[in-house]
């Protein structure tokens, strides 16, 4: 007997499972349905805020990784710094797509004006991640912050 030829006739005589209704309801939505929809919208709003503060929740772990990578310019520390500097740009490039599943039912999902406050919080948390990465670059000596870093652009006066 092959797996494609299954006999479905023996299953037709079984009773439906408990709680299963064969009647289709074409009535207007009830109060329970409206309450369920409202609770679903509240849940989506909470999940949007969870997504908005997720980059800030990972900051302590990333700071510990930066501490453990050391202050020298090495492959491991450069990889961590690159990840830390590139992730905010990737996150902000896909901000509308990230918040689309949490959009209210009556709003366009990928609009910039949908879920404005969580998106602003997401932006600020990603800017904190970027600031942490730039601080690490500064502490490693990769950012030109001293006067000696700009000597090539300094002009000298004529000697008389």
mmCIF file of C-alpha atoms in Angstrom:
data_model
loop_
_atom_site.group_PDB
_atom_site.id
_atom_site.type_symbol
_atom_site.label_atom_id
_atom_site.label_comp_id
_atom_site.label_asym_id
_atom_site.label_seq_id
_atom_site.Cartn_x
_atom_site.Cartn_y
_atom_site.Cartn_z
ATOM 1 C CA UNK A 1 0.000 0.000 0.000
ATOM 2 C CA UNK A 2 1.498 3.349 -0.982
ATOM 3 C CA UNK A 3 1.479 6.399 1.273
ATOM 4 C CA UNK A 4 -0.589 8.444 -1.190
ATOM 5 C CA UNK A 5 -3.561 6.050 -1.215
ATOM 6 C CA UNK A 6 -4.985 6.512 2.284
ATOM 7 C CA UNK A 7 -8.531 5.298 2.888
ATOM 8 C CA UNK A 8 -10.492 8.300 4.239
ATOM 9 C CA UNK A 9 -13.871 6.547 4.373
ATOM 10 C CA UNK A 10 -13.226 4.913 7.735
ATOM 11 C CA UNK A 11 -12.795 8.339 9.389
ATOM 12 C CA UNK A 12 -16.122 9.784 8.245
ATOM 13 C CA UNK A 13 -18.083 7.969 10.959
ATOM 14 C CA UNK A 14 -16.168 9.467 13.898
ATOM 15 C CA UNK A 15 -17.944 12.109 15.995
ATOM 16 C CA UNK A 16 -16.550 15.661 15.909
ATOM 17 C CA UNK A 17 -14.107 16.617 18.670
ATOM 18 C CA UNK A 18 -15.441 18.332 21.801
ATOM 19 C CA UNK A 19 -16.095 22.037 21.280
ATOM 20 C CA UNK A 20 -16.242 21.718 17.489
ATOM 21 C CA UNK A 21 -19.244 23.321 15.843
ATOM 22 C CA UNK A 22 -20.271 22.499 12.302
ATOM 23 C CA UNK A 23 -22.560 25.531 12.109
ATOM 24 C CA UNK A 24 -21.025 28.587 10.531
ATOM 25 C CA UNK A 25 -21.775 31.790 12.365
ATOM 26 C CA UNK A 26 -22.724 34.613 10.025
ATOM 27 C CA UNK A 27 -24.047 36.806 12.824
ATOM 28 C CA UNK A 28 -22.707 40.211 13.761
ATOM 29 C CA UNK A 29 -19.679 40.254 16.053
ATOM 30 C CA UNK A 30 -20.664 39.833 19.671
ATOM 31 C CA UNK A 31 -19.404 41.631 22.764
ATOM 32 C CA UNK A 32 -16.976 38.801 23.466
ATOM 33 C CA UNK A 33 -15.513 39.199 19.992
ATOM 34 C CA UNK A 34 -15.070 42.949 20.527
ATOM 35 C CA UNK A 35 -13.395 42.330 23.876
ATOM 36 C CA UNK A 36 -11.096 39.769 22.288
ATOM 37 C CA UNK A 37 -10.182 42.236 19.552
ATOM 38 C CA UNK A 38 -9.473 44.961 22.123
ATOM 39 C CA UNK A 39 -7.284 42.628 24.189
ATOM 40 C CA UNK A 40 -5.454 41.578 21.013
ATOM 41 C CA UNK A 41 -4.753 45.230 20.164
ATOM 42 C CA UNK A 42 -3.472 45.804 23.706
ATOM 43 C CA UNK A 43 -1.218 42.768 23.387
ATOM 44 C CA UNK A 44 0.135 44.056 20.064
ATOM 45 C CA UNK A 45 0.868 47.426 21.677
ATOM 46 C CA UNK A 46 2.764 45.739 24.529
ATOM 47 C CA UNK A 47 4.758 43.670 22.054
ATOM 48 C CA UNK A 48 5.612 46.841 20.095
ATOM 49 C CA UNK A 49 7.017 48.394 23.279
ATOM 50 C CA UNK A 50 8.951 45.205 24.015
ATOM 51 C CA UNK A 51 10.523 45.435 20.572
ATOM 52 C CA UNK A 52 11.236 49.144 21.075
ATOM 53 C CA UNK A 53 13.280 48.640 24.243
ATOM 54 C CA UNK A 54 14.981 45.404 23.148
ATOM 55 C CA UNK A 55 18.198 47.171 22.005
ATOM 56 C CA UNK A 56 18.509 48.827 25.432
ATOM 57 C CA UNK A 57 18.050 45.485 27.188
ATOM 58 C CA UNK A 58 21.031 44.068 25.313
ATOM 59 C CA UNK A 59 23.344 46.990 26.184
ATOM 60 C CA UNK A 60 24.750 45.457 29.428
ATOM 61 C CA UNK A 61 25.645 42.243 27.623
ATOM 62 C CA UNK A 62 27.289 44.180 24.787
ATOM 63 C CA UNK A 63 29.206 46.370 27.246
ATOM 64 C CA UNK A 64 30.500 43.226 28.975
ATOM 65 C CA UNK A 65 31.565 41.806 25.604
ATOM 66 C CA UNK A 66 33.430 45.029 24.851
ATOM 67 C CA UNK A 67 35.137 44.876 28.248
ATOM 68 C CA UNK A 68 36.189 41.274 27.717
ATOM 69 C CA UNK A 69 37.516 41.974 24.204
ATOM 70 C CA UNK A 70 40.215 44.267 25.604
ATOM 71 C CA UNK A 71 41.489 47.673 24.586
ATOM 72 C CA UNK A 72 43.855 46.634 21.817
ATOM 73 C CA UNK A 73 43.164 46.643 18.115
ATOM 74 C CA UNK A 74 42.740 42.926 17.456
ATOM 75 C CA UNK A 75 40.577 40.821 15.194
ATOM 76 C CA UNK A 76 38.194 39.754 17.968
ATOM 77 C CA UNK A 77 37.695 43.262 19.354
ATOM 78 C CA UNK A 78 37.311 44.712 15.849
ATOM 79 C CA UNK A 79 34.636 42.123 15.037
ATOM 80 C CA UNK A 80 32.663 43.005 18.144
ATOM 81 C CA UNK A 81 32.984 46.740 17.449
ATOM 82 C CA UNK A 82 31.913 46.232 13.830
ATOM 83 C CA UNK A 83 28.851 44.268 14.972
ATOM 84 C CA UNK A 84 28.043 46.938 17.526
ATOM 85 C CA UNK A 85 28.347 49.762 14.983
ATOM 86 C CA UNK A 86 26.517 48.042 12.117
ATOM 87 C CA UNK A 87 23.504 46.655 13.996
ATOM 88 C CA UNK A 88 21.875 50.069 14.736
ATOM 89 C CA UNK A 89 22.019 50.989 11.051
ATOM 90 C CA UNK A 90 20.479 47.654 10.025
ATOM 91 C CA UNK A 91 17.778 48.014 12.683
ATOM 92 C CA UNK A 92 16.892 51.570 11.678
ATOM 93 C CA UNK A 93 16.816 50.691 7.980
ATOM 94 C CA UNK A 94 14.114 48.100 8.650
ATOM 95 C CA UNK A 95 12.203 49.929 11.391
ATOM 96 C CA UNK A 96 8.854 49.969 9.552
ATOM 97 C CA UNK A 97 9.092 46.286 8.702
ATOM 98 C CA UNK A 98 9.980 45.399 12.273
ATOM 99 C CA UNK A 99 6.915 47.184 13.663
ATOM 100 C CA UNK A 100 4.504 46.100 10.884
ATOM 101 C CA UNK A 101 3.158 43.029 12.740
ATOM 102 C CA UNK A 102 2.232 45.220 15.710
ATOM 103 C CA UNK A 103 0.312 47.893 13.796
ATOM 104 C CA UNK A 104 -3.313 48.461 14.820
ATOM 105 C CA UNK A 105 -5.908 46.899 12.554
ATOM 106 C CA UNK A 106 -7.139 50.230 11.152
ATOM 107 C CA UNK A 107 -3.680 51.700 10.377
ATOM 108 C CA UNK A 108 -1.336 51.017 7.467
ATOM 109 C CA UNK A 109 1.284 48.582 8.808
ATOM 110 C CA UNK A 110 4.422 50.034 7.193
ATOM 111 C CA UNK A 111 3.622 53.715 7.605
ATOM 112 C CA UNK A 112 6.131 55.896 9.442
ATOM 113 C CA UNK A 113 3.329 57.495 11.501
ATOM 114 C CA UNK A 114 2.025 54.163 12.820
ATOM 115 C CA UNK A 115 3.272 53.423 16.380
ATOM 116 C CA UNK A 116 5.218 56.682 16.561
ATOM 117 C CA UNK A 117 6.245 56.553 20.238
ATOM 118 C CA UNK A 118 7.605 52.990 20.162
ATOM 119 C CA UNK A 119 9.521 53.832 16.983
ATOM 120 C CA UNK A 120 11.072 56.898 18.644
ATOM 121 C CA UNK A 121 12.066 54.764 21.650
ATOM 122 C CA UNK A 122 13.545 52.176 19.241
ATOM 123 C CA UNK A 123 15.527 54.926 17.531
ATOM 124 C CA UNK A 124 16.882 56.228 20.847
ATOM 125 C CA UNK A 125 17.843 52.750 22.062
ATOM 126 C CA UNK A 126 19.701 52.100 18.809
ATOM 127 C CA UNK A 127 21.472 55.445 19.174
ATOM 128 C CA UNK A 128 22.619 54.311 22.631
ATOM 129 C CA UNK A 129 24.060 51.169 21.055
ATOM 130 C CA UNK A 130 25.831 53.295 18.447
ATOM 131 C CA UNK A 131 27.206 55.584 21.174
ATOM 132 C CA UNK A 132 28.576 52.560 23.033
ATOM 133 C CA UNK A 133 30.344 51.411 19.870
ATOM 134 C CA UNK A 134 31.794 54.866 19.230
ATOM 135 C CA UNK A 135 32.986 55.066 22.837
ATOM 136 C CA UNK A 136 34.819 51.772 22.365
ATOM 137 C CA UNK A 137 36.377 53.041 19.128
ATOM 138 C CA UNK A 138 37.545 56.150 20.986
ATOM 139 C CA UNK A 139 39.006 54.094 23.837
ATOM 140 C CA UNK A 140 40.845 51.886 21.315
ATOM 141 C CA UNK A 141 42.319 54.967 19.640
ATOM 142 C CA UNK A 142 40.455 54.507 16.358
ATOM 143 C CA UNK A 143 38.713 57.903 16.387
ATOM 144 C CA UNK A 144 40.731 61.064 15.698
ATOM 145 C CA UNK A 145 40.126 62.942 18.958
ATOM 146 C CA UNK A 146 43.578 64.324 19.781
ATOM 147 C CA UNK A 147 45.525 67.201 18.216
ATOM 148 C CA UNK A 148 48.170 64.791 16.947
ATOM 149 C CA UNK A 149 45.563 63.112 14.755
ATOM 150 C CA UNK A 150 45.076 66.297 12.744
ATOM 151 C CA UNK A 151 48.742 67.277 12.121
ATOM 152 C CA UNK A 152 48.484 66.456 8.430
ATOM 153 C CA UNK A 153 45.887 69.190 7.993
ATOM 154 C CA UNK A 154 47.703 71.831 10.053
ATOM 155 C CA UNK A 155 49.471 74.608 8.190
ATOM 156 C CA UNK A 156 52.673 76.259 9.327
ATOM 157 C CA UNK A 157 53.527 79.893 8.877
ATOM 158 C CA UNK A 158 56.481 81.136 6.776
ATOM 159 C CA UNK A 159 59.828 81.342 8.578
ATOM 160 C CA UNK A 160 61.483 84.823 8.183
#
